[in-house]
Amino acid sequence: MRAAIRTKANGIQIEDVPDPGLVDSGDAIVRVVLAAVCGTDLWGYRGLGEVPPGPRAGHEFLGVVEEVGPTVMTLQPGQLVLAPFMWSDGTCAQCQKRLPTSCEEGGMWGGGHDGGQGEAVRVPYADATLIALPMDEQDERLSAVLTLADVMSTGHHAIRNAEVIPGKTVAVIGDGAVGLCTVLAASLAGADRILLMSRHESRSRLGRKFGATDVLAERGAEASDRIRELTQGRGADAVVDCVGTTQAVETAVAAVGNGGTVVLVGAPHAALKSTDQIFLRNLRLTGGLTPARVLIPELLDSVLTGQLDPSPVFDLVVGLDAVPSAYQRMHERNSIKALIRI
């Protein structure tokens, strides 16, 4: 089969690799129908080491079950399924706490494992990991469903952790797919005001379509000052960092009001220099790796009924052979998120 392989910093190519096969009795083999390029993939592409080490690429995919191991009970060949961005065993202490992204036996697609940006994937713990979809390969809602594997679940996770309710003001740092999905989640939660930091016209336009009431071009201290100006000096009730840089984290802390919540869901490659503000201002710091496997079923219902459609974050559609160019376009910020049809 063919798959996307990381070759070096700024290097992705499509190569022939061995077909996946069943290894453990609970495995399934999934033929990939749709996959995506994530902002997290770009950290590895840029040589920043934010993805699992190894050559394989991609952690967002859906497809058709081709084969199952002898102990798989809930799936059968021919079913269309969605994979969350990490697999999990469903039985460990962390899974029982509804934290599958902290599973003791879990892991993320790609790196040394099969990646989602390929023609097929071996799925460990298939019963606990995969979500069966009540639709077929031609369903026009599949791109919206694919966002639930990571970015839409992450946006929902951020707003749920922020405890956003009607009347609240939320600021979102980052206008990538996660940031835009966070805006959408805040809008659905009834936020009174949603402030999106964005300097790109197409992203700002989509942010407004998703519910942003204000778009801010400022960065750093200027951004936090602007947020306080727009909130009559109080600061936002919650600020979500969807970027993960030092500047973004510091902006989030400076922009949130006393007693407010800072949510970190951007790829975490930066840390607070000091926790003094957290303590002295009674701030709540939360976020972390999204438990997508837990959130997908409830979000899927909203997609299927038409209440939720995050699919516009895909502004580029490519085949497998064009994945390298998709990475380049996203790296240059000429695309928000690439959808891969395989």
Coordinates of C-alpha atoms in Angstrom, one line a residue:
M1 CA 0.0 0.0 0.0
R2 CA 1.0 3.7 -0.2
A3 CA 1.3 6.0 2.8
A4 CA 2.7 9.5 3.7
I5 CA 6.2 9.2 5.2
R6 CA 8.1 12.0 7.1
T7 CA 11.6 12.2 5.6
K8 CA 13.1 15.2 7.4
A9 CA 12.1 18.7 8.5
N10 CA 9.9 20.1 5.7
G11 CA 9.9 16.6 4.1
I12 CA 6.8 14.5 3.4
Q13 CA 6.6 12.0 0.5
I14 CA 4.3 9.1 -0.5
E15 CA 6.0 5.7 -0.5
D16 CA 5.1 2.1 -0.9
V17 CA 5.0 0.4 2.5
P18 CA 4.0 -3.1 3.7
D19 CA 0.2 -3.7 4.0
P20 CA -1.0 -3.8 7.6
G21 CA -2.0 -7.1 9.1
L22 CA -3.6 -8.3 12.3
V23 CA -1.1 -8.7 15.1
D24 CA -3.3 -9.0 18.2
S25 CA -6.7 -10.7 18.5
G26 CA -8.5 -7.4 19.2
D27 CA -7.1 -5.6 16.1
A28 CA -9.0 -4.4 13.0
I29 CA -7.7 -3.4 9.6
V30 CA -9.4 -0.3 8.3
R31 CA -9.2 0.9 4.6
V32 CA -9.0 4.6 4.8
V33 CA -11.6 6.7 2.9
L34 CA -10.9 10.2 4.3
A35 CA -7.9 11.5 6.2
A36 CA -6.7 15.0 7.1
V37 CA -3.6 17.1 7.8
C38 CA -3.6 18.5 11.3
G39 CA -1.8 21.6 12.6
T40 CA 0.0 19.2 15.0
D41 CA 1.4 17.4 11.9
L42 CA 3.1 20.7 11.0
W43 CA 5.2 20.7 14.1
G44 CA 6.9 17.6 13.0
Y45 CA 7.0 18.9 9.4
R46 CA 8.9 22.0 10.8
G47 CA 11.2 19.8 12.8
L48 CA 9.9 20.8 16.2
G49 CA 9.3 17.3 17.5
E50 CA 5.6 17.6 18.5
V51 CA 4.5 14.4 17.0
P52 CA 5.3 10.7 17.8
P53 CA 8.8 9.8 16.6
G54 CA 8.9 7.8 13.5
P55 CA 8.2 8.1 9.8
R56 CA 4.5 7.6 9.5
A57 CA 2.2 10.6 9.3
G58 CA -1.4 11.5 10.1
H59 CA -3.8 10.9 13.0
E60 CA -7.2 11.8 11.6
F61 CA -9.0 9.3 9.5
L62 CA -12.2 7.4 8.8
G63 CA -12.7 4.3 6.7
V64 CA -14.2 0.9 6.1
V65 CA -13.4 -2.2 8.3
E66 CA -11.7 -4.8 6.1
E67 CA -10.8 -7.4 8.6
V68 CA -11.1 -8.0 12.4
G69 CA -9.3 -10.2 14.9
P70 CA -11.1 -13.2 16.6
T71 CA -11.9 -11.3 19.8
V72 CA -13.4 -8.2 18.2
M73 CA -17.1 -8.2 19.1
T74 CA -18.7 -4.9 18.0
L75 CA -17.3 -4.5 14.5
Q76 CA -17.5 -6.4 11.3
P77 CA -16.1 -6.1 7.8
G78 CA -17.9 -3.6 5.7
Q79 CA -18.7 -1.1 8.5
L80 CA -17.8 2.5 8.1
V81 CA -15.9 3.7 11.2
L82 CA -14.3 6.8 12.6
A83 CA -11.0 6.7 14.6
P84 CA -10.3 9.3 17.3
F85 CA -6.8 10.7 17.1
M86 CA -5.5 8.2 19.7
W87 CA -6.3 4.6 20.3
S88 CA -7.2 3.2 23.8
D89 CA -7.9 -0.1 25.5
G90 CA -11.2 1.0 27.1
T91 CA -10.4 -1.0 30.4
C92 CA -7.5 0.7 32.2
A93 CA -8.0 3.0 35.2
Q94 CA -7.7 6.1 33.0
C95 CA -10.2 4.9 30.4
Q96 CA -12.6 4.2 33.3
K97 CA -12.2 7.8 34.3
R98 CA -13.2 8.8 30.7
L99 CA -9.7 9.9 29.9
P100 CA -8.8 7.6 26.9
T101 CA -6.0 10.0 25.8
S102 CA -4.2 9.0 29.1
C103 CA -4.7 5.3 28.5
E104 CA -1.9 3.1 29.8
E105 CA -1.9 1.1 26.6
G106 CA -2.9 3.8 24.2
G107 CA -1.0 5.8 21.6
M108 CA -1.4 8.2 18.7
W109 CA -1.5 7.2 15.0
G110 CA 1.6 7.8 13.0
G111 CA 5.2 7.8 14.2
G112 CA 6.2 4.2 14.5
H113 CA 2.6 3.0 14.0
D114 CA 0.4 3.1 10.9
G115 CA -0.5 6.7 10.1
G116 CA -3.9 8.0 9.0
Q117 CA -2.5 9.4 5.8
G118 CA -2.2 6.1 4.1
E119 CA -4.4 3.5 2.3
A120 CA -4.9 1.3 5.4
V121 CA -4.4 1.3 9.2
R122 CA -4.0 -1.5 11.8
V123 CA -6.2 -0.4 14.7
P124 CA -5.3 -1.9 18.1
Y125 CA -8.2 -2.4 20.6
A126 CA -10.7 -1.9 17.8
D127 CA -13.8 -2.4 20.0
A128 CA -12.7 0.4 22.4
T129 CA -11.3 2.7 19.8
L130 CA -13.4 2.8 16.7
I131 CA -16.9 4.4 16.4
A132 CA -19.3 2.8 13.9
L133 CA -21.0 5.3 11.6
P134 CA -24.6 5.0 10.4
M135 CA -23.8 6.2 6.9
D136 CA -22.0 5.1 3.7
E137 CA -18.9 6.2 1.9
Q138 CA -20.9 8.6 -0.4
D139 CA -22.5 10.5 2.5
E140 CA -21.9 14.3 2.1
R141 CA -21.6 14.7 5.8
L142 CA -18.4 12.6 6.1
S143 CA -16.0 15.6 6.1
A144 CA -18.0 17.1 9.0
V145 CA -17.7 13.7 10.8
L146 CA -14.0 13.6 10.2
T147 CA -13.5 16.8 12.2
L148 CA -14.7 14.9 15.2
A149 CA -11.6 12.8 15.2
D150 CA -9.6 15.7 16.6
V151 CA -10.3 19.4 15.8
M152 CA -14.0 19.7 16.6
S153 CA -13.7 17.4 19.6
T154 CA -10.9 19.6 20.8
G155 CA -12.9 22.8 20.4
H156 CA -15.8 21.2 22.3
H157 CA -13.4 20.0 25.0
A158 CA -12.0 23.5 25.4
I159 CA -15.4 25.2 25.8
R160 CA -16.7 22.5 28.1
N161 CA -13.6 23.0 30.3
A162 CA -14.1 26.7 30.2
E163 CA -17.7 26.1 31.5
V164 CA -19.0 28.5 28.9
I165 CA -22.7 29.4 29.4
P166 CA -25.0 32.1 27.8
G167 CA -23.8 35.6 28.7
K168 CA -20.1 34.7 29.0
T169 CA -17.3 36.3 27.0
V170 CA -14.7 34.0 25.4
A171 CA -11.4 34.9 23.7
V172 CA -9.8 32.4 21.3
I173 CA -6.1 32.6 20.5
G174 CA -5.4 30.9 17.2
D175 CA -7.3 30.9 13.9
G176 CA -6.4 27.4 12.7
A177 CA -8.9 24.6 12.5
V178 CA -8.9 24.1 16.3
G179 CA -9.3 27.8 17.0
L180 CA -12.2 28.0 14.5
C181 CA -13.9 24.9 15.9
T182 CA -13.5 26.4 19.4
V183 CA -15.4 29.5 18.1
L184 CA -18.1 27.2 16.8
A185 CA -18.3 25.4 20.1
A186 CA -18.5 28.6 22.0
S187 CA -21.3 29.8 19.8
L188 CA -23.3 26.6 20.3
A189 CA -22.8 27.0 24.0
G190 CA -24.4 30.4 23.9
A191 CA -21.4 32.6 24.6
D192 CA -22.5 36.3 24.5
R193 CA -19.3 37.5 23.0
I194 CA -16.5 35.6 21.2
L195 CA -13.2 37.3 20.4
L196 CA -11.1 35.6 17.8
M197 CA -7.5 36.6 17.3
S198 CA -6.8 36.4 13.5
R199 CA -4.9 38.3 10.8
H200 CA -6.0 36.3 7.8
E201 CA -9.1 37.4 5.9
S202 CA -10.3 33.9 4.9
R203 CA -10.0 32.6 8.5
S204 CA -11.5 35.7 10.0
R205 CA -14.5 35.3 7.6
L206 CA -15.0 31.7 8.6
G207 CA -14.6 32.7 12.3
R208 CA -17.4 35.2 11.9
K209 CA -19.5 32.6 10.1
F210 CA -18.9 30.2 13.1
G211 CA -20.0 32.9 15.6
A212 CA -17.1 35.2 16.4
T213 CA -18.4 38.7 17.3
D214 CA -15.0 40.4 17.2
V215 CA -11.8 39.7 15.3
L216 CA -8.5 41.0 16.7
A217 CA -5.4 41.4 14.6
E218 CA -3.2 42.3 17.6
R219 CA -0.6 40.0 19.2
G220 CA 1.1 39.7 22.6
A221 CA 0.6 42.5 25.1
E222 CA -1.3 44.6 22.5
A223 CA -3.8 41.7 22.1
S224 CA -4.4 41.3 25.9
D225 CA -4.8 45.1 26.2
R226 CA -7.3 45.1 23.3
I227 CA -9.3 42.3 24.9
R228 CA -9.5 44.2 28.2
E229 CA -10.5 47.4 26.3
L230 CA -13.4 45.5 24.7
T231 CA -14.5 44.1 28.0
Q232 CA -14.5 47.4 29.9
G233 CA -11.2 46.5 31.6
R234 CA -12.5 43.2 33.2
G235 CA -10.9 40.7 30.8
A236 CA -12.6 37.7 29.2
D237 CA -14.4 35.2 31.3
A238 CA -12.4 32.5 29.6
V239 CA -9.4 32.5 27.2
V240 CA -8.6 29.4 25.1
D241 CA -5.1 29.0 23.7
C242 CA -5.2 27.0 20.5
V243 CA -1.5 27.7 19.6
G244 CA 0.8 26.6 22.4
T245 CA 3.6 29.1 22.1
T246 CA 5.0 31.0 25.0
Q247 CA 3.5 34.2 23.6
A248 CA 0.1 32.6 23.3
V249 CA 0.1 31.3 26.8
E250 CA 1.2 34.6 28.3
T251 CA -1.4 36.4 26.3
A252 CA -4.1 34.1 27.5
V253 CA -3.1 34.7 31.2
A254 CA -3.0 38.5 30.7
A255 CA -6.3 38.7 28.8
V256 CA -8.5 36.6 31.2
G257 CA -10.3 38.4 34.0
N258 CA -9.7 37.7 37.7
G259 CA -11.4 34.5 38.7
G260 CA -11.5 33.4 35.0
T261 CA -10.4 30.3 33.2
V262 CA -7.4 29.7 30.9
V263 CA -7.8 26.6 28.7
L264 CA -4.7 25.2 27.0
V265 CA -5.5 22.9 24.0
G266 CA -2.8 24.0 21.6
A267 CA 0.1 21.6 21.0
P268 CA 2.0 22.2 24.3
H269 CA 5.5 23.1 23.5
A270 CA 5.7 26.1 25.9
A271 CA 5.3 26.6 29.7
L272 CA 4.3 29.5 31.9
K273 CA 7.4 31.3 33.2
S274 CA 5.6 31.8 36.6
T275 CA 2.4 30.7 38.3
D276 CA 2.2 33.8 40.4
Q277 CA -0.7 35.2 38.3
I278 CA -2.6 32.0 38.5
F279 CA -2.4 32.0 42.3
L280 CA -2.8 35.7 43.0
R281 CA -5.6 36.3 40.5
N282 CA -7.6 33.1 41.4
L283 CA -7.4 31.8 37.8
R284 CA -8.3 28.3 36.8
L285 CA -5.9 26.6 34.4
T286 CA -7.3 23.6 32.5
G287 CA -7.3 21.9 29.2
G288 CA -5.0 19.0 28.0
L289 CA -5.3 16.2 25.5
T290 CA -8.9 15.9 24.3
P291 CA -10.7 12.6 25.2
A292 CA -12.1 12.5 21.7
R293 CA -13.3 8.9 22.0
V294 CA -15.7 10.0 24.8
L295 CA -16.9 13.1 23.1
I296 CA -17.4 11.8 19.5
P297 CA -20.7 10.0 20.1
E298 CA -22.5 13.1 21.4
L299 CA -21.1 15.3 18.7
L300 CA -21.9 12.8 16.0
D301 CA -25.6 13.0 16.9
S302 CA -25.4 16.8 16.3
V303 CA -23.7 16.4 12.9
L304 CA -26.2 13.8 11.8
T305 CA -29.1 16.0 12.7
G306 CA -27.6 19.0 11.0
Q307 CA -27.1 21.0 14.2
L308 CA -23.3 21.0 13.8
D309 CA -21.3 21.4 10.6
P310 CA -17.6 22.1 11.1
S311 CA -16.7 20.9 7.6
P312 CA -15.9 24.4 6.3
V313 CA -12.5 24.2 8.1
F314 CA -11.5 22.0 5.1
D315 CA -10.6 24.5 2.5
L316 CA -8.4 22.2 0.5
V317 CA -9.2 18.7 -0.9
V318 CA -6.4 16.5 -2.3
G319 CA -5.6 13.0 -3.2
L320 CA -2.9 10.9 -1.5
D321 CA -0.3 11.8 -4.0
A322 CA -0.8 15.5 -3.3
V323 CA -0.3 15.3 0.5
P324 CA 3.2 16.8 0.3
S325 CA 1.8 19.9 -1.4
A326 CA -1.0 20.1 1.2
Y327 CA 1.6 20.2 4.0
Q328 CA 3.4 23.0 2.2
R329 CA 0.3 25.0 1.7
M330 CA -0.7 24.7 5.3
H331 CA 2.9 25.5 6.4
E332 CA 2.7 28.7 4.4
R333 CA -0.8 29.4 5.9
N334 CA -2.4 29.3 2.4
S335 CA -4.8 26.7 3.7
I336 CA -6.6 26.1 7.0
K337 CA -6.9 22.4 6.8
A338 CA -6.5 19.8 4.0
L339 CA -8.9 16.9 3.4
I340 CA -7.4 13.8 1.9
R341 CA -9.6 11.6 -0.3
I342 CA -8.1 8.1 -0.7

